[in-house]
PDB file of C-alpha atoms in Angstrom:
ATOM      1  CA  MET A   1       0.030   0.051  -0.009  1.00  0.00           C
ATOM      2  CA  ALA A   2       2.874   2.537   0.929  1.00  0.00           C
ATOM      3  CA  CYS A   3       4.775   1.682  -2.317  1.00  0.00           C
ATOM      4  CA  GLU A   4       1.514   2.238  -4.383  1.00  0.00           C
ATOM      5  CA  ASP A   5       0.884   5.622  -2.641  1.00  0.00           C
ATOM      6  CA  ALA A   6       4.541   6.594  -3.197  1.00  0.00           C
ATOM      7  CA  PHE A   7       5.381   5.235  -6.391  1.00  0.00           C
ATOM      8  CA  GLY A   8       2.270   4.384  -7.990  1.00  0.00           C
ATOM      9  CA  THR A   9       2.734   0.627  -8.367  1.00  0.00           C
ATOM     10  CA  HIS A  10       3.881  -2.048  -5.913  1.00  0.00           C
ATOM     11  CA  PRO A  11       7.114  -4.460  -6.232  1.00  0.00           C
ATOM     12  CA  VAL A  12       6.868  -7.596  -8.075  1.00  0.00           C
ATOM     13  CA  ALA A  13       9.457 -10.483  -8.293  1.00  0.00           C
ATOM     14  CA  ILE A  14      12.129 -10.378 -11.055  1.00  0.00           C
ATOM     15  CA  CYS A  15      13.771 -13.714 -10.322  1.00  0.00           C
ATOM     16  CA  HIS A  16      11.662 -16.884 -11.495  1.00  0.00           C
ATOM     17  CA  GLU A  17      12.381 -20.283 -12.349  1.00  0.00           C
ATOM     18  CA  TRP A  18      12.917 -19.804 -15.912  1.00  0.00           C
ATOM     19  CA  ASN A  19      15.217 -17.010 -15.491  1.00  0.00           C
ATOM     20  CA  THR A  20      17.547 -18.089 -12.877  1.00  0.00           C
ATOM     21  CA  ILE A  21      19.984 -21.279 -12.372  1.00  0.00           C
ATOM     22  CA  ALA A  22      18.606 -23.944 -10.562  1.00  0.00           C
ATOM     23  CA  HIS A  23      20.898 -25.279  -7.773  1.00  0.00           C
ATOM     24  CA  LEU A  24      21.507 -28.936  -8.263  1.00  0.00           C
ATOM     25  CA  ASN A  25      22.673 -29.478  -4.852  1.00  0.00           C
ATOM     26  CA  ASP A  26      22.509 -27.992  -1.319  1.00  0.00           C
ATOM     27  CA  TYR A  27      26.243 -28.027  -1.050  1.00  0.00           C
ATOM     28  CA  GLU A  28      28.445 -27.550  -4.062  1.00  0.00           C
ATOM     29  CA  GLY A  29      31.700 -28.036  -2.534  1.00  0.00           C
ATOM     30  CA  ARG A  30      33.789 -31.037  -2.347  1.00  0.00           C
ATOM     31  CA  PRO A  31      32.482 -33.516   0.506  1.00  0.00           C
ATOM     32  CA  GLU A  32      36.036 -34.342   1.814  1.00  0.00           C
ATOM     33  CA  ALA A  33      36.427 -30.432   2.195  1.00  0.00           C
ATOM     34  CA  ARG A  34      33.721 -29.794   4.671  1.00  0.00           C
ATOM     35  CA  PRO A  35      34.078 -27.041   7.117  1.00  0.00           C
ATOM     36  CA  PHE A  36      35.827 -27.676  10.367  1.00  0.00           C
ATOM     37  CA  THR A  37      33.501 -28.390  13.763  1.00  0.00           C
ATOM     38  CA  ARG A  38      34.506 -26.774  16.881  1.00  0.00           C
ATOM     39  CA  GLU A  39      36.049 -30.063  18.017  1.00  0.00           C
ATOM     40  CA  ASP A  40      38.030 -30.116  14.863  1.00  0.00           C
ATOM     41  CA  ILE A  41      39.151 -26.668  15.442  1.00  0.00           C
ATOM     42  CA  GLN A  42      40.130 -27.258  18.997  1.00  0.00           C
ATOM     43  CA  ARG A  43      42.076 -30.392  18.072  1.00  0.00           C
ATOM     44  CA  PHE A  44      43.859 -28.520  15.590  1.00  0.00           C
ATOM     45  CA  LEU A  45      44.830 -25.717  17.611  1.00  0.00           C
ATOM     46  CA  ASP A  46      45.713 -28.237  20.467  1.00  0.00           C
ATOM     47  CA  TYR A  47      47.887 -29.935  17.729  1.00  0.00           C
ATOM     48  CA  ALA A  48      49.807 -26.897  17.191  1.00  0.00           C
ATOM     49  CA  ASP A  49      50.488 -25.964  20.580  1.00  0.00           C
ATOM     50  CA  ASP A  50      51.734 -29.581  21.162  1.00  0.00           C
ATOM     51  CA  GLN A  51      54.175 -29.082  18.317  1.00  0.00           C
ATOM     52  CA  VAL A  52      55.500 -25.769  20.057  1.00  0.00           C
ATOM     53  CA  GLU A  53      56.080 -28.082  23.343  1.00  0.00           C
ATOM     54  CA  ARG A  54      57.626 -30.865  21.445  1.00  0.00           C
ATOM     55  CA  ALA A  55      60.121 -28.410  19.787  1.00  0.00           C
ATOM     56  CA  GLY A  56      60.934 -26.820  23.050  1.00  0.00           C
ATOM     57  CA  TRP A  57      61.668 -30.185  24.866  1.00  0.00           C
ATOM     58  CA  ALA A  58      63.758 -31.315  21.910  1.00  0.00           C
ATOM     59  CA  LYS A  59      66.012 -28.218  22.312  1.00  0.00           C
ATOM     60  CA  ARG A  60      66.571 -28.178  18.476  1.00  0.00           C
ATOM     61  CA  LYS A  61      65.744 -25.557  15.850  1.00  0.00           C
ATOM     62  CA  GLY A  62      61.968 -24.950  15.226  1.00  0.00           C
ATOM     63  CA  ALA A  63      60.507 -23.870  18.371  1.00  0.00           C
ATOM     64  CA  LEU A  64      60.107 -20.330  17.415  1.00  0.00           C
ATOM     65  CA  ALA A  65      58.598 -21.109  14.089  1.00  0.00           C
ATOM     66  CA  ALA A  66      56.260 -23.662  15.784  1.00  0.00           C
ATOM     67  CA  TYR A  67      55.282 -20.898  18.099  1.00  0.00           C
ATOM     68  CA  ARG A  68      54.721 -18.408  15.304  1.00  0.00           C
ATOM     69  CA  ASP A  69      52.811 -20.882  13.396  1.00  0.00           C
ATOM     70  CA  ALA A  70      50.324 -21.673  16.253  1.00  0.00           C
ATOM     71  CA  SER A  71      49.798 -18.083  17.217  1.00  0.00           C
ATOM     72  CA  LEU A  72      48.891 -17.085  13.634  1.00  0.00           C
ATOM     73  CA  PHE A  73      46.246 -20.145  13.205  1.00  0.00           C
ATOM     74  CA  LYS A  74      44.746 -18.866  16.318  1.00  0.00           C
ATOM     75  CA  ALA A  75      44.666 -15.216  14.987  1.00  0.00           C
ATOM     76  CA  ILE A  76      43.139 -16.777  11.621  1.00  0.00           C
ATOM     77  CA  TYR A  77      40.705 -18.194  13.417  1.00  0.00           C
ATOM     78  CA  VAL A  78      39.722 -15.573  16.406  1.00  0.00           C
ATOM     79  CA  TRP A  79      39.633 -12.580  13.919  1.00  0.00           C
ATOM     80  CA  GLY A  80      38.387 -14.451  10.798  1.00  0.00           C
ATOM     81  CA  LEU A  81      41.134 -13.564   8.709  1.00  0.00           C
ATOM     82  CA  ARG A  82      41.714 -14.385   5.071  1.00  0.00           C
ATOM     83  CA  ARG A  83      45.295 -15.747   3.693  1.00  0.00           C
ATOM     84  CA  THR A  84      46.678 -12.543   2.243  1.00  0.00           C
ATOM     85  CA  GLU A  85      45.398 -10.292   5.396  1.00  0.00           C
ATOM     86  CA  THR A  86      47.445 -12.493   7.634  1.00  0.00           C
ATOM     87  CA  SER A  87      50.481 -12.691   5.557  1.00  0.00           C
ATOM     88  CA  LYS A  88      50.536  -8.778   5.812  1.00  0.00           C
ATOM     89  CA  LEU A  89      49.846  -8.431   9.433  1.00  0.00           C
ATOM     90  CA  ASP A  90      52.301  -6.577  11.767  1.00  0.00           C
ATOM     91  CA  VAL A  91      52.748  -5.842  15.614  1.00  0.00           C
ATOM     92  CA  VAL A  92      51.455  -2.373  15.010  1.00  0.00           C
ATOM     93  CA  ASP A  93      48.069  -3.553  13.574  1.00  0.00           C
ATOM     94  CA  PHE A  94      46.938  -4.338  17.069  1.00  0.00           C
ATOM     95  CA  GLY A  95      45.147  -1.518  19.138  1.00  0.00           C
ATOM     96  CA  ARG A  96      42.897  -0.888  21.968  1.00  0.00           C
ATOM     97  CA  ASN A  97      39.069  -1.182  21.877  1.00  0.00           C
ATOM     98  CA  ALA A  98      37.416   1.426  24.008  1.00  0.00           C
ATOM     99  CA  LYS A  99      34.283  -0.593  24.578  1.00  0.00           C
ATOM    100  CA  ALA A 100      36.502  -3.583  25.691  1.00  0.00           C
ATOM    101  CA  PRO A 101      39.072  -2.475  27.944  1.00  0.00           C
ATOM    102  CA  GLN A 102      39.558  -5.809  29.150  1.00  0.00           C
ATOM    103  CA  SER A 103      41.251  -6.880  25.981  1.00  0.00           C
ATOM    104  CA  GLY A 104      43.889  -4.497  26.900  1.00  0.00           C
ATOM    105  CA  ARG A 105      46.173  -3.514  23.728  1.00  0.00           C
ATOM    106  CA  TYR A 106      44.659  -6.312  21.571  1.00  0.00           C
ATOM    107  CA  GLY A 107      41.089  -5.223  21.385  1.00  0.00           C
ATOM    108  CA  THR A 108      40.915  -4.387  17.711  1.00  0.00           C
ATOM    109  CA  LEU A 109      42.989  -5.724  14.737  1.00  0.00           C
ATOM    110  CA  ASN A 110      43.340  -3.168  11.749  1.00  0.00           C
ATOM    111  CA  VAL A 111      43.628  -5.267   8.658  1.00  0.00           C
ATOM    112  CA  GLY A 112      45.168  -2.932   6.169  1.00  0.00           C
ATOM    113  CA  TYR A 113      44.936  -5.523   3.068  1.00  0.00           C
ATOM    114  CA  GLY A 114      41.392  -6.639   3.417  1.00  0.00           C
ATOM    115  CA  LYS A 115      39.717  -8.159   0.302  1.00  0.00           C
ATOM    116  CA  ALA A 116      39.453  -5.784  -2.522  1.00  0.00           C
ATOM    117  CA  LYS A 117      36.393  -5.077  -4.857  1.00  0.00           C
ATOM    118  CA  LYS A 118      37.164  -5.781  -8.408  1.00  0.00           C
ATOM    119  CA  GLY A 119      39.533  -3.039  -9.942  1.00  0.00           C
ATOM    120  CA  GLN A 120      39.960  -1.482  -6.269  1.00  0.00           C
ATOM    121  CA  PRO A 121      42.922  -1.341  -3.826  1.00  0.00           C
ATOM    122  CA  PRO A 122      42.541  -3.615  -0.703  1.00  0.00           C
ATOM    123  CA  CYS A 123      40.263  -2.538   1.839  1.00  0.00           C
ATOM    124  CA  ARG A 124      41.272  -1.490   5.241  1.00  0.00           C
ATOM    125  CA  ARG A 125      38.947  -2.826   8.102  1.00  0.00           C
ATOM    126  CA  ASN A 126      38.986  -3.024  11.950  1.00  0.00           C
ATOM    127  CA  VAL A 127      37.744  -6.233  13.439  1.00  0.00           C
ATOM    128  CA  LEU A 128      37.144  -6.248  17.043  1.00  0.00           C
ATOM    129  CA  SER A 129      38.455  -9.021  19.440  1.00  0.00           C
ATOM    130  CA  VAL A 130      35.371 -11.000  21.138  1.00  0.00           C
ATOM    131  CA  MET A 131      37.125 -13.013  23.673  1.00  0.00           C
ATOM    132  CA  ASP A 132      39.360 -12.189  26.568  1.00  0.00           C
TER     133      ASP A 132
END
């Protein structure tokens, strides 16, 4: 009624069975590449932490690299980062979130190389920390 009063017509559907592509399956990805469950993610992050401990106990090279990798895996998961965004992170990208002072210096992550739109430079975005 409001649309007819304002525009003299009403909204109509423009997508129909005869002008759209039918989805043959609900999930078009490969079944073996399913998304991780919470348990899968926890097992993966626990394994990464175990690798750090194992490298430290062995007193050989690789402990620092294992720690870096475990930290990056957690950052990817916690802040929902893409590969390129993660590869271009720097320590100065972390900042305070005034609405979450309990997070200290790590309440916000400033992603400088976010997903770009076609023909555009990378977008900047701020991602808030949601866990202590």
